[in-house]
């Protein structure tokens, strides 16, 4: 009788974080509430709707709370004029958002799954991103912050798992933001909503209820132009964003047992990313590994690699290592092998250290 497959035991880690009061300036740092990412999104949207009557939240099934329940209670509180459902048309949702933003509104549309954002691609790339430029500053679509449920979830298969951020990186005028936890989610989402540029805010849906932190109750923002060093080290720099940060933290713990001290940086804003923070770290460690769920070819890691080679070539002790999704359609039963988990990242760390 064949032995049943049993994978390695899970690595137990506490991923909770405390508020970084050096970055987040609060009136009352003690006024905190335990929230997951889903609840942090709701809290941020509530804050935005309450603070600006020109703000609107809409999308497929948003009125009753959305499929992930991130907009629960907002329609009852603010009414259907400000929180409402749309037809099942991603192109229409973003086209409507461009028109609303150009007229001075603050639209916060939701695309239910990142996999279905592509019908709206033209509206993002040719309209929202270019509107300020093509009208010589007379009009703009900078008020748009599009929330998108994003990434692998363990059982989503080909059409509910994709990470399409790289498709939008080549569109000057768009910002791309991806948070890692509830504290970051609230602060980055509010900063995105108040940004003068259109933002695609990808929310790692696998973390919606998995990630919990004590989150400030008051209104606050986190800068969109700064990466964050969340662990200091001297041997190798690890860079990621969103759910990949947890895999980097687990791999760093495994590497530590081998005597390797890893520095971990969360990009947070993928476009425009904070190259200065990355450069400073790589010049210290001499090594760099970048990870993301999206495929390897032409991903965010490729652009960062090129930039680092230009800026840090004489400081590098090894080539930059990319540990990413494979260049295949996103699989269903083979998802555990496709994703850049802690084991693939650990192997990449040791390969780079032993170069």
CSV table of C-alpha atoms in Angstrom, one decimal:
chain,number,residue,atom,x,y,z
A,1,UNK,CA,0.0,0.0,0.0
A,2,UNK,CA,1.4,3.4,-1.0
A,3,UNK,CA,2.3,5.7,1.8
A,4,UNK,CA,0.1,8.9,1.9
A,5,UNK,CA,2.0,12.0,1.0
A,6,UNK,CA,2.7,14.2,4.0
A,7,UNK,CA,4.4,17.5,3.5
A,8,UNK,CA,6.8,19.1,6.0
A,9,UNK,CA,5.4,20.4,9.2
A,10,UNK,CA,4.2,24.0,9.2
A,11,UNK,CA,6.7,26.6,10.5
A,12,UNK,CA,5.1,28.3,13.5
A,13,UNK,CA,5.7,32.1,13.5
A,14,UNK,CA,3.9,35.1,14.9
A,15,UNK,CA,3.3,37.5,12.0
A,16,UNK,CA,1.5,40.1,14.1
A,17,UNK,CA,3.1,43.6,14.1
A,18,UNK,CA,2.9,46.7,16.2
A,19,UNK,CA,2.2,50.2,14.9
A,20,UNK,CA,5.4,51.9,13.7
A,21,UNK,CA,4.9,55.2,15.5
A,22,UNK,CA,8.0,56.6,13.9
A,23,UNK,CA,6.2,56.5,10.5
A,24,UNK,CA,2.5,56.7,11.6
A,25,UNK,CA,1.8,59.8,13.5
A,26,UNK,CA,-1.2,59.3,15.8
A,27,UNK,CA,-3.0,61.6,18.2
A,28,UNK,CA,-3.8,58.6,20.5
A,29,UNK,CA,-1.4,55.6,19.9
A,30,UNK,CA,-3.2,53.7,22.6
A,31,UNK,CA,-6.6,53.7,20.8
A,32,UNK,CA,-6.4,50.4,18.9
A,33,UNK,CA,-8.8,47.8,17.7
A,34,UNK,CA,-8.1,44.2,16.6
A,35,UNK,CA,-8.9,44.0,12.9
A,36,UNK,CA,-8.2,41.6,10.0
A,37,UNK,CA,-7.4,42.9,6.5
A,38,UNK,CA,-11.0,42.6,5.4
A,39,UNK,CA,-12.1,44.7,8.4
A,40,UNK,CA,-9.3,47.2,7.9
A,41,UNK,CA,-10.6,47.8,4.4
A,42,UNK,CA,-14.1,48.4,5.7
A,43,UNK,CA,-12.7,50.7,8.4
A,44,UNK,CA,-10.7,52.7,5.8
A,45,UNK,CA,-13.7,53.0,3.4
A,46,UNK,CA,-15.9,54.1,6.3
A,47,UNK,CA,-13.3,56.8,7.3
A,48,UNK,CA,-13.0,58.0,3.7
A,49,UNK,CA,-16.8,58.2,3.2
A,50,UNK,CA,-17.3,60.0,6.5
A,51,UNK,CA,-14.5,62.5,5.9
A,52,UNK,CA,-15.4,63.5,2.3
A,53,UNK,CA,-19.0,63.6,1.0
A,54,UNK,CA,-17.7,63.5,-2.5
A,55,UNK,CA,-16.5,59.9,-2.1
A,56,UNK,CA,-18.3,56.9,-3.6
A,57,UNK,CA,-17.9,53.1,-3.3
A,58,UNK,CA,-19.3,50.8,-5.9
A,59,UNK,CA,-18.8,47.6,-7.8
A,60,UNK,CA,-20.3,44.1,-8.3
A,61,UNK,CA,-22.3,43.1,-5.2
A,62,UNK,CA,-20.7,45.9,-3.2
A,63,UNK,CA,-24.1,47.2,-1.9
A,64,UNK,CA,-24.7,44.1,0.3
A,65,UNK,CA,-21.1,43.8,1.4
A,66,UNK,CA,-19.2,42.2,-1.5
A,67,UNK,CA,-18.3,38.6,-1.9
A,68,UNK,CA,-15.5,39.0,0.6
A,69,UNK,CA,-17.6,41.2,2.9
A,70,UNK,CA,-15.3,44.1,2.8
A,71,UNK,CA,-18.1,46.7,2.4
A,72,UNK,CA,-20.5,45.3,5.0
A,73,UNK,CA,-22.7,48.0,6.6
A,74,UNK,CA,-21.5,50.9,4.4
A,75,UNK,CA,-24.7,51.0,2.3
A,76,UNK,CA,-26.9,51.1,5.4
A,77,UNK,CA,-24.8,53.9,6.8
A,78,UNK,CA,-24.3,56.1,3.7
A,79,UNK,CA,-27.1,55.1,1.4
A,80,UNK,CA,-27.4,53.8,-2.1
A,81,UNK,CA,-26.4,57.2,-3.6
A,82,UNK,CA,-22.9,56.6,-2.3
A,83,UNK,CA,-22.5,52.8,-1.9
A,84,UNK,CA,-24.1,50.9,-4.7
A,85,UNK,CA,-24.0,47.9,-7.1
A,86,UNK,CA,-22.9,48.1,-10.7
A,87,UNK,CA,-23.6,45.9,-13.7
A,88,UNK,CA,-21.2,43.0,-14.3
A,89,UNK,CA,-19.0,45.0,-16.5
A,90,UNK,CA,-15.4,45.8,-15.4
A,91,UNK,CA,-14.9,48.0,-18.4
A,92,UNK,CA,-18.0,49.9,-17.5
A,93,UNK,CA,-17.0,50.2,-13.8
A,94,UNK,CA,-13.7,51.8,-14.6
A,95,UNK,CA,-15.0,53.9,-17.5
A,96,UNK,CA,-17.7,55.3,-15.1
A,97,UNK,CA,-14.9,55.9,-12.5
A,98,UNK,CA,-12.8,57.9,-15.0
A,99,UNK,CA,-15.8,60.1,-15.8
A,100,UNK,CA,-16.7,60.6,-12.1
A,101,UNK,CA,-13.1,61.5,-11.3
A,102,UNK,CA,-12.7,63.9,-14.2
A,103,UNK,CA,-15.8,65.7,-12.9
A,104,UNK,CA,-14.3,66.1,-9.4
A,105,UNK,CA,-15.6,63.0,-7.7
A,106,UNK,CA,-13.6,60.5,-5.6
A,107,UNK,CA,-14.6,57.0,-6.9
A,108,UNK,CA,-13.5,53.9,-5.1
A,109,UNK,CA,-14.5,51.1,-7.5
A,110,UNK,CA,-14.1,47.4,-6.7
A,111,UNK,CA,-13.0,44.7,-9.2
A,112,UNK,CA,-14.2,41.5,-7.6
A,113,UNK,CA,-11.2,39.4,-8.7
A,114,UNK,CA,-8.0,40.5,-10.2
A,115,UNK,CA,-8.4,37.8,-12.9
A,116,UNK,CA,-11.4,39.8,-14.3
A,117,UNK,CA,-9.6,43.2,-14.5
A,118,UNK,CA,-8.5,42.8,-18.1
A,119,UNK,CA,-11.8,44.0,-19.8
A,120,UNK,CA,-11.0,47.3,-18.0
A,121,UNK,CA,-7.4,47.4,-19.1
A,122,UNK,CA,-8.0,50.0,-21.8
A,123,UNK,CA,-9.8,52.3,-19.4
A,124,UNK,CA,-6.9,52.1,-16.9
A,125,UNK,CA,-4.1,52.4,-19.4
A,126,UNK,CA,-5.4,54.7,-22.1
A,127,UNK,CA,-7.9,56.8,-20.0
A,128,UNK,CA,-7.2,56.9,-16.3
A,129,UNK,CA,-3.4,56.9,-16.6
A,130,UNK,CA,-3.2,59.5,-19.4
A,131,UNK,CA,-6.1,61.8,-18.7
A,132,UNK,CA,-4.0,64.5,-17.0
A,133,UNK,CA,-1.4,64.5,-19.7
A,134,UNK,CA,-3.7,64.4,-22.7
A,135,UNK,CA,-5.6,67.4,-21.4
A,136,UNK,CA,-2.5,69.4,-20.4
A,137,UNK,CA,-3.7,69.3,-16.8
A,138,UNK,CA,-7.2,70.6,-17.4
A,139,UNK,CA,-8.7,67.3,-16.3
A,140,UNK,CA,-7.5,64.2,-14.5
A,141,UNK,CA,-8.7,60.9,-13.2
A,142,UNK,CA,-6.5,61.1,-10.1
A,143,UNK,CA,-9.4,60.5,-7.7
A,144,UNK,CA,-9.7,56.8,-8.7
A,145,UNK,CA,-8.6,54.2,-6.2
A,146,UNK,CA,-9.6,50.8,-7.6
A,147,UNK,CA,-9.7,48.0,-5.0
A,148,UNK,CA,-8.9,44.5,-6.4
A,149,UNK,CA,-9.0,41.1,-4.6
A,150,UNK,CA,-5.7,39.6,-5.7
A,151,UNK,CA,-3.5,36.6,-5.7
A,152,UNK,CA,-3.6,32.9,-4.8
A,153,UNK,CA,-6.0,31.6,-2.1
A,154,UNK,CA,-5.3,27.9,-2.1
A,155,UNK,CA,-8.1,26.6,-4.3
A,156,UNK,CA,-8.9,29.4,-6.8
A,157,UNK,CA,-7.5,27.7,-9.9
A,158,UNK,CA,-6.9,29.5,-13.2
A,159,UNK,CA,-9.4,32.3,-12.9
A,160,UNK,CA,-9.4,33.3,-9.2
A,161,UNK,CA,-5.7,33.3,-8.3
A,162,UNK,CA,-3.7,35.5,-10.7
A,163,UNK,CA,-1.3,38.3,-9.9
A,164,UNK,CA,-1.5,40.8,-12.8
A,165,UNK,CA,0.3,43.8,-11.4
A,166,UNK,CA,3.1,43.7,-14.0
A,167,UNK,CA,0.5,44.2,-16.8
A,168,UNK,CA,-0.1,47.7,-15.4
A,169,UNK,CA,3.5,48.6,-14.5
A,170,UNK,CA,4.2,49.8,-18.1
A,171,UNK,CA,1.5,52.5,-17.9
A,172,UNK,CA,3.0,55.9,-16.7
A,173,UNK,CA,0.4,57.6,-14.5
A,174,UNK,CA,-0.8,54.6,-12.5
A,175,UNK,CA,0.3,53.7,-9.0
A,176,UNK,CA,0.2,50.1,-7.7
A,177,UNK,CA,-0.1,49.4,-4.0
A,178,UNK,CA,-0.1,46.0,-2.3
A,179,UNK,CA,-0.3,45.8,1.5
A,180,UNK,CA,0.9,43.0,3.8
A,181,UNK,CA,-1.2,43.4,7.0
A,182,UNK,CA,-4.2,45.3,8.5
A,183,UNK,CA,-2.2,48.2,9.8
A,184,UNK,CA,-0.6,48.8,6.4
A,185,UNK,CA,-3.9,48.2,4.6
A,186,UNK,CA,-5.8,51.0,6.4
A,187,UNK,CA,-3.0,53.5,6.1
A,188,UNK,CA,-2.1,52.7,2.5
A,189,UNK,CA,-5.7,52.6,1.3
A,190,UNK,CA,-6.5,56.0,2.9
A,191,UNK,CA,-3.3,57.4,1.3
A,192,UNK,CA,-4.3,56.0,-2.0
A,193,UNK,CA,-7.7,57.5,-1.9
A,194,UNK,CA,-6.2,60.9,-1.1
A,195,UNK,CA,-3.4,60.6,-3.7
A,196,UNK,CA,-3.6,62.9,-6.7
A,197,UNK,CA,-2.9,59.9,-9.0
A,198,UNK,CA,-5.1,56.9,-10.0
A,199,UNK,CA,-4.2,53.9,-7.8
A,200,UNK,CA,-4.8,50.2,-8.3
A,201,UNK,CA,-4.9,48.8,-4.8
A,202,UNK,CA,-4.4,45.0,-4.9
A,203,UNK,CA,-5.6,43.2,-1.7
A,204,UNK,CA,-4.0,39.8,-1.1
A,205,UNK,CA,-7.2,37.8,-0.5
A,206,UNK,CA,-5.5,34.9,1.2
A,207,UNK,CA,-4.7,37.3,4.0
A,208,UNK,CA,-8.2,38.8,4.3
A,209,UNK,CA,-9.0,36.9,7.5
A,210,UNK,CA,-5.7,35.3,8.2
A,211,UNK,CA,-3.8,38.5,9.1
A,212,UNK,CA,-4.8,40.3,12.3
A,213,UNK,CA,-3.3,43.2,14.1
A,214,UNK,CA,-4.1,45.9,16.6
A,215,UNK,CA,-5.0,48.8,14.2
A,216,UNK,CA,-5.3,52.5,15.1
A,217,UNK,CA,-8.9,53.6,15.3
A,218,UNK,CA,-8.2,57.1,14.2
A,219,UNK,CA,-7.6,58.4,10.6
A,220,UNK,CA,-4.0,57.9,9.4
A,221,UNK,CA,-2.1,57.5,6.2
A,222,UNK,CA,1.2,55.7,5.2
A,223,UNK,CA,3.5,57.3,2.6
A,224,UNK,CA,3.0,55.7,-0.9
A,225,UNK,CA,6.6,56.4,-1.9
A,226,UNK,CA,8.5,54.5,0.8
A,227,UNK,CA,9.4,50.9,1.2
A,228,UNK,CA,9.8,49.5,4.7
A,229,UNK,CA,12.7,47.6,6.2
A,230,UNK,CA,10.8,45.2,8.5
A,231,UNK,CA,13.8,43.1,9.5
A,232,UNK,CA,17.5,44.1,9.5
A,233,UNK,CA,20.3,41.8,8.4
A,234,UNK,CA,23.8,42.0,7.0
A,235,UNK,CA,24.1,39.0,4.6
A,236,UNK,CA,21.4,39.3,2.0
A,237,UNK,CA,18.4,41.6,1.1
A,238,UNK,CA,15.0,39.9,0.6
A,239,UNK,CA,12.4,42.0,-1.2
A,240,UNK,CA,8.7,41.3,-1.7
A,241,UNK,CA,5.2,42.7,-1.1
A,242,UNK,CA,1.8,41.5,-0.1
A,243,UNK,CA,1.4,37.9,1.0
A,244,UNK,CA,5.0,37.1,-0.1
A,245,UNK,CA,6.3,38.9,2.9
A,246,UNK,CA,5.2,36.0,5.2
A,247,UNK,CA,7.2,33.5,3.0
A,248,UNK,CA,10.2,35.8,3.2
A,249,UNK,CA,10.0,35.9,7.0
A,250,UNK,CA,9.7,32.1,7.2
A,251,UNK,CA,12.6,31.6,4.8
A,252,UNK,CA,14.7,34.1,6.8
A,253,UNK,CA,14.1,32.2,9.9
A,254,UNK,CA,15.2,29.0,8.2
A,255,UNK,CA,18.3,30.8,6.9
A,256,UNK,CA,19.1,32.1,10.3
A,257,UNK,CA,19.5,28.5,11.5
A,258,UNK,CA,22.3,28.3,8.9
A,259,UNK,CA,23.9,31.5,10.2
A,260,UNK,CA,22.6,33.8,7.5
A,261,UNK,CA,21.2,37.2,8.6
A,262,UNK,CA,18.5,38.3,6.1
A,263,UNK,CA,17.3,41.9,5.7
A,264,UNK,CA,13.6,42.0,4.6
A,265,UNK,CA,12.1,44.9,2.7
A,266,UNK,CA,8.4,45.3,1.9
A,267,UNK,CA,8.0,47.4,-1.2
A,268,UNK,CA,4.3,48.3,-0.3
A,269,UNK,CA,4.1,50.6,-3.4
A,270,UNK,CA,5.1,48.5,-6.4
A,271,UNK,CA,4.9,51.5,-8.8
A,272,UNK,CA,6.7,53.8,-8.2
A,273,UNK,CA,8.9,51.6,-6.0
A,274,UNK,CA,11.4,53.0,-3.6
A,275,UNK,CA,14.7,52.2,-5.3
A,276,UNK,CA,16.7,54.3,-2.9
A,277,UNK,CA,15.9,52.1,0.1
A,278,UNK,CA,16.7,49.0,-2.0
A,279,UNK,CA,20.0,50.4,-3.2
A,280,UNK,CA,21.0,51.3,0.4
A,281,UNK,CA,20.3,47.8,1.6
A,282,UNK,CA,22.0,46.0,-1.3
A,283,UNK,CA,25.1,48.1,-0.9
A,284,UNK,CA,25.2,46.9,2.7
A,285,UNK,CA,24.5,43.2,2.2
A,286,UNK,CA,25.9,42.7,-1.3
A,287,UNK,CA,23.2,40.2,-2.3
A,288,UNK,CA,19.5,40.5,-3.3
A,289,UNK,CA,16.6,38.1,-3.7
A,290,UNK,CA,13.2,39.2,-5.0
A,291,UNK,CA,10.0,37.3,-4.9
A,292,UNK,CA,6.4,37.6,-6.1
A,293,UNK,CA,3.5,35.3,-7.1
A,294,UNK,CA,3.4,36.7,-10.6
A,295,UNK,CA,5.3,34.9,-13.4
A,296,UNK,CA,9.0,35.5,-13.8
A,297,UNK,CA,9.2,37.0,-17.2
A,298,UNK,CA,8.8,40.8,-17.2
A,299,UNK,CA,7.6,40.8,-13.6
A,300,UNK,CA,8.3,43.5,-11.0
A,301,UNK,CA,11.4,41.5,-10.0
A,302,UNK,CA,12.9,41.9,-13.5
A,303,UNK,CA,12.8,45.7,-13.4
A,304,UNK,CA,14.2,45.9,-9.8
A,305,UNK,CA,17.0,43.5,-10.9
A,306,UNK,CA,17.9,45.8,-13.8
A,307,UNK,CA,17.9,48.9,-11.6
A,308,UNK,CA,20.0,47.3,-8.9
A,309,UNK,CA,22.6,46.0,-11.4
A,310,UNK,CA,22.9,49.6,-12.8
A,311,UNK,CA,23.2,51.1,-9.3
A,312,UNK,CA,25.0,48.4,-7.2
A,313,UNK,CA,27.0,46.4,-9.7
A,314,UNK,CA,30.3,46.9,-7.9
A,315,UNK,CA,28.7,46.1,-4.5
A,316,UNK,CA,27.2,42.7,-5.6
A,317,UNK,CA,28.8,39.5,-4.4
A,318,UNK,CA,26.4,37.4,-6.5
A,319,UNK,CA,23.8,37.8,-9.3
A,320,UNK,CA,20.4,39.0,-8.2
A,321,UNK,CA,18.1,36.0,-7.6
A,322,UNK,CA,14.4,36.0,-8.6
A,323,UNK,CA,12.1,33.5,-7.0
A,324,UNK,CA,8.7,33.9,-8.6
A,325,UNK,CA,5.7,32.2,-10.1
A,326,UNK,CA,6.4,30.0,-13.2
A,327,UNK,CA,5.7,31.1,-16.7
A,328,UNK,CA,2.6,29.0,-17.0
A,329,UNK,CA,-1.1,29.5,-16.5
A,330,UNK,CA,-1.9,29.4,-12.8
A,331,UNK,CA,-2.5,25.8,-11.9
A,332,UNK,CA,-5.2,24.3,-9.6
A,333,UNK,CA,-3.9,21.0,-8.0
A,334,UNK,CA,-0.3,22.1,-8.6
A,335,UNK,CA,-0.6,25.4,-6.8
A,336,UNK,CA,1.7,24.4,-4.0
A,337,UNK,CA,4.5,23.8,-6.5
A,338,UNK,CA,3.8,26.9,-8.5
A,339,UNK,CA,3.9,29.5,-5.7
A,340,UNK,CA,7.3,30.8,-4.4
A,341,UNK,CA,7.0,29.4,-0.9
A,342,UNK,CA,9.5,29.4,2.0
A,343,UNK,CA,11.4,26.4,0.6
A,344,UNK,CA,12.0,27.8,-2.8
A,345,UNK,CA,13.0,31.1,-1.3
A,346,UNK,CA,15.3,29.4,1.2
A,347,UNK,CA,17.0,27.5,-1.6
A,348,UNK,CA,17.4,30.8,-3.4
A,349,UNK,CA,19.0,32.4,-0.4
A,350,UNK,CA,21.5,29.5,0.1
A,351,UNK,CA,22.3,29.4,-3.7
A,352,UNK,CA,23.1,33.2,-3.6
A,353,UNK,CA,25.1,32.9,-0.4
A,354,UNK,CA,27.2,30.0,-1.9
A,355,UNK,CA,27.8,31.7,-5.2
